[in-house]
Amino acid sequence: MCTSKLTWRRFAKMYLETKFYTIVIAIFFSIVRYEPLSLDGILRLLFGNIREVNIYFIGSFLAFYMFIPFMNAMIEKLGSNLWKLVLSLLGMFMVVGTFFFNAAVFSHVSWYATLYFTAAWFRLYPDRYTESRRFIGLVLLVAVLLSYASVVAIDALEHAVGAERGWACSYYLVADSNKLLAFFVGTSAFLFFKNLRMRQSRLVNRVAATTFGVLCIHANSDAMRRWLWRDLLDIPSMYAWSLPKLIVAEMLIAAGVFAICSAIDMLRIRYIERPLLAWLDKNTEMVENRLKKFLFIGKRILEKAEKMFIRLT
C-alpha cells in the first residue's frame, strides 16, 4: 500500500464485507433465538465499526486504513529520513510500553500506523541484512527462543519473590503486539517469509483472499465466539485431555474452522462481491458524484457550525 493509491472502491470493498457478516450473523442468531436483537445489537449493526475503534481489530483496522493516503504523503515527503520517524514511534510505543510499564501509550490505530511506517521502510529502503534469509532466519530463531525463555524466567522470578500472579504475568514480553519480543518475532517472521522465493499458486492466492472473511466470521462478535468455541466445540472441556490428544484436536479444529469459513467466504466473493463490484464499476461516475455531493453537504454543515461556534465565543 505504501507504493499504491487507496481508492474509495477498495475501502468500500473491505467495509461492506465487514457489514455483510455482521448483519447476516446477527439475523441468523436472532432467527434461531440464540441472541435476540436488542437496541444495543441494532446500534452495533449500524455503528459497530465506529464503536469498536481501539477495542477490536476490525474497527481499528478500518480507522487506520482511512489514514493511508496521509501516511503515504508523509512517507514520500520524508524520503530516506523515514527511519527517524520509525525509530521515534518504536521508541514511544515499544520501548516505553515495554520497559516503563506504561500501557497508556498503546492504541491499536497508532500501533498499526507504526507497523505501516516500519514495513514501508523495509519495502522502500532494503539492505543486505533485511534481504538476507539466513540473517533474518537467525534473528527469528533467537527471538522465539528468547520469548520462551522470558516466560520461564519471569515465572521463576515471581516464585522466588513470592508473587502470586503466576503465569498470567510471565507472558509480559509477548503479551501485547507492541512488547519488545513480540515485535521482534512478528517482524522477523514477516521479513523471513517475504524473502522466500516461491512460485505463484492460484490455490494459495484464492484462499488468501478469504482470510479477512475468515476473521469476520469466526470472531464476528461475543455471541459468535460463545456459540462457536464454547457451545458448539466446547473447547474449555478439552483442557482436561492428555497433551497429545489436546494438540491433535486443536490442530484439527483450527484447520476445520478455517476451511469452513474460507469456503463460506469464497461463496460470498463469487455470488455477492463480484456482482456488486461489477455494478460499481459500471456506475462509478454516478457513485462518485453522489459521494461528492455528500461531502459537499458535510463541508457546508461544518462551516455553518464553525461560524456559530465563533459567534458564541
mmCIF file of C-alpha atoms in Angstrom:
data_model
loop_
_atom_site.group_PDB
_atom_site.id
_atom_site.type_symbol
_atom_site.label_atom_id
_atom_site.label_comp_id
_atom_site.label_asym_id
_atom_site.label_seq_id
_atom_site.Cartn_x
_atom_site.Cartn_y
_atom_site.Cartn_z
ATOM 1 C CA MET A 1 0.000 0.000 0.000
ATOM 2 C CA CYS A 2 2.917 2.396 0.513
ATOM 3 C CA THR A 3 3.544 2.343 -3.235
ATOM 4 C CA SER A 4 -0.082 2.386 -4.383
ATOM 5 C CA LYS A 5 -3.160 4.557 -4.019
ATOM 6 C CA LEU A 6 -6.112 3.920 -1.728
ATOM 7 C CA THR A 7 -9.385 4.267 -3.635
ATOM 8 C CA TRP A 8 -12.929 4.531 -2.298
ATOM 9 C CA ARG A 9 -13.683 1.275 -4.153
ATOM 10 C CA ARG A 10 -11.009 -0.619 -2.216
ATOM 11 C CA PHE A 11 -12.168 0.795 1.098
ATOM 12 C CA ALA A 12 -15.837 0.114 0.256
ATOM 13 C CA LYS A 13 -14.981 -3.496 -0.610
ATOM 14 C CA MET A 14 -13.500 -4.105 2.841
ATOM 15 C CA TYR A 15 -16.141 -2.108 4.721
ATOM 16 C CA LEU A 16 -19.074 -3.852 3.003
ATOM 17 C CA GLU A 17 -17.522 -7.232 3.756
ATOM 18 C CA THR A 18 -17.479 -6.482 7.476
ATOM 19 C CA LYS A 19 -21.060 -5.164 7.433
ATOM 20 C CA PHE A 20 -22.291 -8.182 5.455
ATOM 21 C CA TYR A 21 -21.098 -10.692 8.038
ATOM 22 C CA THR A 22 -22.164 -8.536 10.984
ATOM 23 C CA ILE A 23 -25.728 -8.243 9.660
ATOM 24 C CA VAL A 24 -26.095 -11.833 8.411
ATOM 25 C CA ILE A 25 -24.749 -13.432 11.613
ATOM 26 C CA ALA A 26 -26.847 -11.154 13.840
ATOM 27 C CA ILE A 27 -30.005 -12.009 11.871
ATOM 28 C CA PHE A 28 -29.160 -15.733 11.981
ATOM 29 C CA PHE A 29 -28.715 -15.710 15.780
ATOM 30 C CA SER A 30 -31.956 -13.742 16.117
ATOM 31 C CA ILE A 31 -33.919 -16.212 13.947
ATOM 32 C CA VAL A 32 -32.682 -19.252 15.883
ATOM 33 C CA ARG A 33 -33.281 -17.312 19.143
ATOM 34 C CA TYR A 34 -29.700 -17.717 20.290
ATOM 35 C CA GLU A 35 -29.311 -13.955 20.828
ATOM 36 C CA PRO A 36 -32.397 -11.832 20.036
ATOM 37 C CA LEU A 37 -31.748 -8.402 18.556
ATOM 38 C CA SER A 38 -31.726 -5.712 21.232
ATOM 39 C CA LEU A 39 -31.349 -1.956 20.956
ATOM 40 C CA ASP A 40 -27.626 -2.358 21.604
ATOM 41 C CA GLY A 41 -27.481 -5.040 18.912
ATOM 42 C CA ILE A 42 -29.188 -2.781 16.374
ATOM 43 C CA LEU A 43 -26.774 0.047 17.209
ATOM 44 C CA ARG A 44 -23.912 -2.383 16.687
ATOM 45 C CA LEU A 45 -25.259 -3.296 13.252
ATOM 46 C CA LEU A 46 -25.380 0.383 12.302
ATOM 47 C CA PHE A 47 -22.310 1.802 14.047
ATOM 48 C CA GLY A 48 -20.337 -1.255 15.162
ATOM 49 C CA ASN A 49 -17.149 -0.386 13.290
ATOM 50 C CA ILE A 50 -17.070 3.070 14.879
ATOM 51 C CA ARG A 51 -17.791 1.791 18.396
ATOM 52 C CA GLU A 52 -15.082 -0.864 18.086
ATOM 53 C CA VAL A 53 -12.216 1.511 17.242
ATOM 54 C CA ASN A 54 -9.334 0.787 19.647
ATOM 55 C CA ILE A 55 -11.323 -2.120 21.137
ATOM 56 C CA TYR A 56 -11.434 -4.786 18.406
ATOM 57 C CA PHE A 57 -9.245 -5.383 15.378
ATOM 58 C CA ILE A 58 -11.688 -4.780 12.518
ATOM 59 C CA GLY A 59 -12.985 -1.392 13.651
ATOM 60 C CA SER A 60 -9.447 -0.256 14.488
ATOM 61 C CA PHE A 61 -8.064 -1.515 11.177
ATOM 62 C CA LEU A 62 -10.741 0.283 9.133
ATOM 63 C CA ALA A 63 -9.986 3.511 11.018
ATOM 64 C CA PHE A 64 -6.261 3.053 10.332
ATOM 65 C CA TYR A 65 -6.984 2.219 6.669
ATOM 66 C CA MET A 66 -8.540 5.646 6.073
ATOM 67 C CA PHE A 67 -5.295 7.369 7.071
ATOM 68 C CA ILE A 68 -3.161 5.530 4.499
ATOM 69 C CA PRO A 69 -3.232 8.384 1.904
ATOM 70 C CA PHE A 70 -1.946 10.818 4.542
ATOM 71 C CA MET A 71 0.709 8.377 5.741
ATOM 72 C CA ASN A 72 1.859 7.797 2.154
ATOM 73 C CA ALA A 73 2.218 11.563 1.746
ATOM 74 C CA MET A 74 4.396 11.623 4.873
ATOM 75 C CA ILE A 75 6.496 8.720 3.574
ATOM 76 C CA GLU A 76 7.052 10.487 0.248
ATOM 77 C CA LYS A 77 7.919 13.789 1.938
ATOM 78 C CA LEU A 78 10.338 12.238 4.444
ATOM 79 C CA GLY A 79 12.191 10.161 1.860
ATOM 80 C CA SER A 80 15.226 8.412 3.310
ATOM 81 C CA ASN A 81 14.634 10.224 6.628
ATOM 82 C CA LEU A 82 11.698 7.881 7.228
ATOM 83 C CA TRP A 83 13.931 5.865 9.599
ATOM 84 C CA LYS A 84 13.879 8.770 12.075
ATOM 85 C CA LEU A 85 10.088 8.626 12.284
ATOM 86 C CA VAL A 86 10.179 4.817 12.594
ATOM 87 C CA LEU A 87 12.672 4.903 15.468
ATOM 88 C CA SER A 88 10.729 7.668 17.232
ATOM 89 C CA LEU A 89 7.460 5.723 17.015
ATOM 90 C CA LEU A 90 9.043 2.446 18.107
ATOM 91 C CA GLY A 91 10.706 4.262 20.990
ATOM 92 C CA MET A 92 7.350 5.567 22.154
ATOM 93 C CA PHE A 93 5.090 2.574 21.596
ATOM 94 C CA MET A 94 7.518 -0.345 22.024
ATOM 95 C CA VAL A 95 10.310 0.820 24.355
ATOM 96 C CA VAL A 96 8.141 2.933 26.674
ATOM 97 C CA GLY A 97 5.336 0.373 26.529
ATOM 98 C CA THR A 98 7.715 -2.476 27.418
ATOM 99 C CA PHE A 99 10.257 -1.123 29.889
ATOM 100 C CA PHE A 100 8.349 1.686 31.583
ATOM 101 C CA PHE A 101 5.131 -0.335 32.101
ATOM 102 C CA ASN A 102 3.055 2.413 30.509
ATOM 103 C CA ALA A 103 0.063 0.805 28.831
ATOM 104 C CA ALA A 104 -1.439 4.234 28.104
ATOM 105 C CA VAL A 105 0.974 4.864 25.215
ATOM 106 C CA PHE A 106 -0.529 1.956 23.261
ATOM 107 C CA SER A 107 -3.542 2.249 20.979
ATOM 108 C CA HIS A 108 -4.500 -0.021 18.107
ATOM 109 C CA VAL A 109 -4.723 2.633 15.381
ATOM 110 C CA SER A 110 -1.441 4.337 16.284
ATOM 111 C CA TRP A 111 0.336 0.977 16.582
ATOM 112 C CA TYR A 112 -0.928 -0.099 13.146
ATOM 113 C CA ALA A 113 0.449 3.182 11.777
ATOM 114 C CA THR A 114 3.801 2.434 13.443
ATOM 115 C CA LEU A 115 3.917 -1.017 11.826
ATOM 116 C CA TYR A 116 2.908 0.531 8.490
ATOM 117 C CA PHE A 117 5.799 3.027 8.569
ATOM 118 C CA THR A 118 8.189 0.260 9.676
ATOM 119 C CA ALA A 119 7.129 -2.064 6.848
ATOM 120 C CA ALA A 120 7.315 0.845 4.379
ATOM 121 C CA TRP A 121 10.932 1.416 5.447
ATOM 122 C CA PHE A 122 11.774 -2.252 4.774
ATOM 123 C CA ARG A 123 9.976 -2.072 1.417
ATOM 124 C CA LEU A 124 11.450 1.190 0.136
ATOM 125 C CA TYR A 125 14.939 1.053 1.650
ATOM 126 C CA PRO A 126 16.052 -2.594 1.820
ATOM 127 C CA ASP A 127 19.601 -3.522 2.786
ATOM 128 C CA ARG A 128 21.670 -6.708 2.800
ATOM 129 C CA TYR A 129 20.507 -7.600 6.306
ATOM 130 C CA THR A 130 16.749 -7.225 5.838
ATOM 131 C CA GLU A 131 17.006 -9.039 2.486
ATOM 132 C CA SER A 132 19.071 -11.943 3.841
ATOM 133 C CA ARG A 133 17.069 -15.075 4.622
ATOM 134 C CA ARG A 134 19.950 -16.509 6.659
ATOM 135 C CA PHE A 135 20.345 -13.417 8.847
ATOM 136 C CA ILE A 136 16.600 -12.869 9.327
ATOM 137 C CA GLY A 137 16.108 -16.594 10.000
ATOM 138 C CA LEU A 138 18.731 -16.386 12.751
ATOM 139 C CA VAL A 139 17.034 -13.307 14.243
ATOM 140 C CA LEU A 140 13.686 -15.131 14.165
ATOM 141 C CA LEU A 141 15.134 -18.211 15.875
ATOM 142 C CA VAL A 142 16.812 -16.126 18.598
ATOM 143 C CA ALA A 143 13.647 -14.040 19.122
ATOM 144 C CA VAL A 144 11.469 -17.158 19.510
ATOM 145 C CA LEU A 145 13.919 -18.795 21.945
ATOM 146 C CA LEU A 146 14.181 -15.589 23.982
ATOM 147 C CA SER A 147 10.372 -15.399 24.081
ATOM 148 C CA TYR A 148 10.117 -18.887 25.575
ATOM 149 C CA ALA A 149 12.999 -18.161 27.941
ATOM 150 C CA SER A 150 11.392 -14.907 29.111
ATOM 151 C CA VAL A 151 8.210 -16.727 30.158
ATOM 152 C CA VAL A 152 10.146 -19.278 32.203
ATOM 153 C CA ALA A 153 12.494 -16.655 33.673
ATOM 154 C CA ILE A 154 9.752 -14.231 34.740
ATOM 155 C CA ASP A 155 7.683 -17.043 36.232
ATOM 156 C CA ALA A 156 10.704 -18.313 38.176
ATOM 157 C CA LEU A 157 11.416 -14.780 39.401
ATOM 158 C CA GLU A 158 7.816 -14.391 40.560
ATOM 159 C CA HIS A 159 8.001 -17.607 42.561
ATOM 160 C CA ALA A 160 11.357 -16.561 44.015
ATOM 161 C CA VAL A 161 9.999 -13.254 45.317
ATOM 162 C CA GLY A 162 6.695 -14.769 46.402
ATOM 163 C CA ALA A 163 4.436 -13.159 43.788
ATOM 164 C CA GLU A 164 1.038 -14.809 43.310
ATOM 165 C CA ARG A 165 0.177 -13.699 39.777
ATOM 166 C CA GLY A 166 1.981 -16.662 38.219
ATOM 167 C CA TRP A 167 1.804 -17.418 34.512
ATOM 168 C CA ALA A 168 -0.541 -14.550 33.632
ATOM 169 C CA CYS A 169 2.274 -12.042 34.170
ATOM 170 C CA SER A 170 5.002 -14.361 32.885
ATOM 171 C CA TYR A 171 3.955 -13.697 29.291
ATOM 172 C CA TYR A 172 4.618 -9.967 29.726
ATOM 173 C CA LEU A 173 7.264 -9.604 26.971
ATOM 174 C CA VAL A 174 4.994 -11.276 24.393
ATOM 175 C CA ALA A 175 1.570 -10.437 25.841
ATOM 176 C CA ASP A 176 0.834 -7.488 23.505
ATOM 177 C CA SER A 177 1.946 -6.857 19.939
ATOM 178 C CA ASN A 178 3.956 -3.779 20.954
ATOM 179 C CA LYS A 179 6.028 -5.630 23.550
ATOM 180 C CA LEU A 180 9.714 -5.996 22.658
ATOM 181 C CA LEU A 181 9.948 -9.737 21.950
ATOM 182 C CA ALA A 182 6.518 -9.920 20.308
ATOM 183 C CA PHE A 183 7.626 -7.159 17.926
ATOM 184 C CA PHE A 184 10.888 -8.906 17.000
ATOM 185 C CA VAL A 185 9.202 -12.280 16.491
ATOM 186 C CA GLY A 186 6.493 -10.749 14.296
ATOM 187 C CA THR A 187 8.838 -8.516 12.288
ATOM 188 C CA SER A 188 11.487 -11.180 11.675
ATOM 189 C CA ALA A 189 8.807 -13.742 10.709
ATOM 190 C CA PHE A 190 7.322 -11.230 8.251
ATOM 191 C CA LEU A 191 10.730 -10.492 6.692
ATOM 192 C CA PHE A 192 11.688 -14.184 6.561
ATOM 193 C CA PHE A 193 8.635 -15.172 4.549
ATOM 194 C CA LYS A 194 8.890 -12.026 2.420
ATOM 195 C CA ASN A 195 12.384 -13.098 1.394
ATOM 196 C CA LEU A 196 11.371 -16.619 0.408
ATOM 197 C CA ARG A 197 11.363 -17.155 -3.334
ATOM 198 C CA MET A 198 8.171 -19.076 -4.033
ATOM 199 C CA ARG A 199 6.245 -19.643 -7.231
ATOM 200 C CA GLN A 200 2.772 -18.186 -7.594
ATOM 201 C CA SER A 201 -0.040 -20.547 -6.613
ATOM 202 C CA ARG A 202 -3.622 -19.915 -7.724
ATOM 203 C CA LEU A 203 -4.920 -22.040 -4.852
ATOM 204 C CA VAL A 204 -2.878 -20.181 -2.226
ATOM 205 C CA ASN A 205 -3.924 -16.799 -3.631
ATOM 206 C CA ARG A 206 -7.562 -17.852 -3.753
ATOM 207 C CA VAL A 207 -7.505 -18.993 -0.133
ATOM 208 C CA ALA A 208 -5.512 -15.910 0.902
ATOM 209 C CA ALA A 209 -8.284 -13.696 -0.492
ATOM 210 C CA THR A 210 -10.648 -15.196 2.100
ATOM 211 C CA THR A 211 -8.516 -14.703 5.238
ATOM 212 C CA PHE A 212 -10.148 -11.396 6.190
ATOM 213 C CA GLY A 213 -13.534 -13.038 5.690
ATOM 214 C CA VAL A 214 -12.471 -15.911 7.957
ATOM 215 C CA LEU A 215 -11.726 -13.349 10.676
ATOM 216 C CA CYS A 216 -15.044 -11.578 10.090
ATOM 217 C CA ILE A 217 -16.903 -14.882 10.570
ATOM 218 C CA HIS A 218 -15.292 -16.699 13.488
ATOM 219 C CA ALA A 219 -14.504 -13.565 15.537
ATOM 220 C CA ASN A 220 -17.581 -11.637 14.498
ATOM 221 C CA SER A 221 -18.979 -10.911 17.956
ATOM 222 C CA ASP A 222 -19.062 -12.121 21.546
ATOM 223 C CA ALA A 223 -22.138 -14.166 20.642
ATOM 224 C CA MET A 224 -20.310 -15.874 17.781
ATOM 225 C CA ARG A 225 -17.278 -16.622 19.970
ATOM 226 C CA ARG A 226 -19.509 -18.044 22.690
ATOM 227 C CA TRP A 227 -21.537 -20.171 20.257
ATOM 228 C CA LEU A 228 -18.570 -21.479 18.261
ATOM 229 C CA TRP A 229 -15.894 -22.096 20.873
ATOM 230 C CA ARG A 230 -17.967 -22.859 23.966
ATOM 231 C CA ASP A 231 -21.363 -24.226 22.897
ATOM 232 C CA LEU A 232 -20.546 -25.951 19.598
ATOM 233 C CA LEU A 233 -16.945 -27.121 20.050
ATOM 234 C CA ASP A 234 -16.776 -26.987 23.867
ATOM 235 C CA ILE A 235 -13.107 -26.002 23.899
ATOM 236 C CA PRO A 236 -12.865 -25.447 27.704
ATOM 237 C CA SER A 237 -13.578 -29.119 28.416
ATOM 238 C CA MET A 238 -10.617 -30.156 26.245
ATOM 239 C CA TYR A 239 -8.092 -28.779 28.733
ATOM 240 C CA ALA A 240 -8.686 -31.899 30.831
ATOM 241 C CA TRP A 241 -7.478 -34.100 27.960
ATOM 242 C CA SER A 242 -3.991 -35.569 27.670
ATOM 243 C CA LEU A 243 -1.456 -33.291 25.988
ATOM 244 C CA PRO A 244 -1.008 -35.344 22.748
ATOM 245 C CA LYS A 245 -4.782 -35.662 22.301
ATOM 246 C CA LEU A 246 -5.253 -31.941 23.010
ATOM 247 C CA ILE A 247 -2.602 -30.900 20.456
ATOM 248 C CA VAL A 248 -4.074 -33.063 17.688
ATOM 249 C CA ALA A 249 -7.638 -31.946 18.453
ATOM 250 C CA GLU A 250 -6.748 -28.247 18.490
ATOM 251 C CA MET A 251 -4.845 -28.523 15.190
ATOM 252 C CA LEU A 252 -7.778 -30.283 13.507
ATOM 253 C CA ILE A 253 -10.300 -27.808 14.934
ATOM 254 C CA ALA A 254 -8.267 -24.781 13.828
ATOM 255 C CA ALA A 255 -7.849 -26.208 10.309
ATOM 256 C CA GLY A 256 -11.518 -27.183 10.129
ATOM 257 C CA VAL A 257 -12.835 -23.783 11.252
ATOM 258 C CA PHE A 258 -10.525 -22.039 8.790
ATOM 259 C CA ALA A 259 -11.544 -24.328 5.892
ATOM 260 C CA ILE A 260 -15.286 -23.941 6.514
ATOM 261 C CA CYS A 261 -15.091 -20.157 6.943
ATOM 262 C CA SER A 262 -12.870 -19.879 3.855
ATOM 263 C CA ALA A 263 -15.387 -21.869 1.793
ATOM 264 C CA ILE A 264 -18.213 -19.598 3.003
ATOM 265 C CA ASP A 265 -16.256 -16.503 2.014
ATOM 266 C CA MET A 266 -15.494 -17.943 -1.423
ATOM 267 C CA LEU A 267 -19.247 -18.215 -1.980
ATOM 268 C CA ARG A 268 -19.716 -14.605 -0.814
ATOM 269 C CA ILE A 269 -16.985 -13.390 -3.177
ATOM 270 C CA ARG A 270 -18.437 -15.243 -6.152
ATOM 271 C CA TYR A 271 -22.148 -14.537 -5.737
ATOM 272 C CA ILE A 272 -22.222 -11.201 -3.875
ATOM 273 C CA GLU A 273 -18.948 -9.279 -4.020
ATOM 274 C CA ARG A 274 -18.102 -9.763 -7.698
ATOM 275 C CA PRO A 275 -21.582 -8.792 -8.990
ATOM 276 C CA LEU A 276 -21.624 -5.779 -6.646
ATOM 277 C CA LEU A 277 -18.168 -4.596 -7.721
ATOM 278 C CA ALA A 278 -19.113 -5.104 -11.362
ATOM 279 C CA TRP A 279 -22.149 -2.853 -10.809
ATOM 280 C CA LEU A 280 -19.974 -0.246 -9.087
ATOM 281 C CA ASP A 281 -17.524 -0.308 -11.990
ATOM 282 C CA LYS A 282 -20.355 0.362 -14.444
ATOM 283 C CA ASN A 283 -21.774 3.154 -12.299
ATOM 284 C CA THR A 284 -18.551 4.679 -10.970
ATOM 285 C CA GLU A 285 -19.325 8.175 -12.218
ATOM 286 C CA MET A 286 -22.781 8.199 -10.612
ATOM 287 C CA VAL A 287 -21.436 6.884 -7.283
ATOM 288 C CA GLU A 288 -18.566 9.386 -7.231
ATOM 289 C CA ASN A 289 -20.922 12.293 -7.998
ATOM 290 C CA ARG A 290 -23.183 11.324 -5.101
ATOM 291 C CA LEU A 291 -20.183 10.977 -2.810
ATOM 292 C CA LYS A 292 -19.024 14.464 -3.826
ATOM 293 C CA LYS A 293 -22.489 15.885 -3.073
ATOM 294 C CA PHE A 294 -22.485 14.144 0.315
ATOM 295 C CA LEU A 295 -19.029 15.513 1.132
ATOM 296 C CA PHE A 296 -20.052 18.992 -0.041
ATOM 297 C CA ILE A 297 -23.102 18.939 2.253
ATOM 298 C CA GLY A 298 -20.930 17.779 5.121
ATOM 299 C CA LYS A 299 -18.456 20.574 4.440
ATOM 300 C CA ARG A 300 -21.242 23.186 4.442
ATOM 301 C CA ILE A 301 -22.593 21.839 7.748
ATOM 302 C CA LEU A 302 -19.125 22.067 9.314
ATOM 303 C CA GLU A 303 -18.664 25.610 8.010
ATOM 304 C CA LYS A 304 -22.001 26.714 9.499
ATOM 305 C CA ALA A 305 -21.169 25.010 12.792
ATOM 306 C CA GLU A 306 -17.821 26.791 12.846
ATOM 307 C CA LYS A 307 -19.454 30.201 12.259
ATOM 308 C CA MET A 308 -21.993 29.506 15.008
ATOM 309 C CA PHE A 309 -19.210 28.499 17.381
ATOM 310 C CA ILE A 310 -17.288 31.705 16.606
ATOM 311 C CA ARG A 311 -20.378 33.822 17.337
ATOM 312 C CA LEU A 312 -20.989 32.057 20.635
ATOM 313 C CA THR A 313 -17.403 32.513 21.762
#
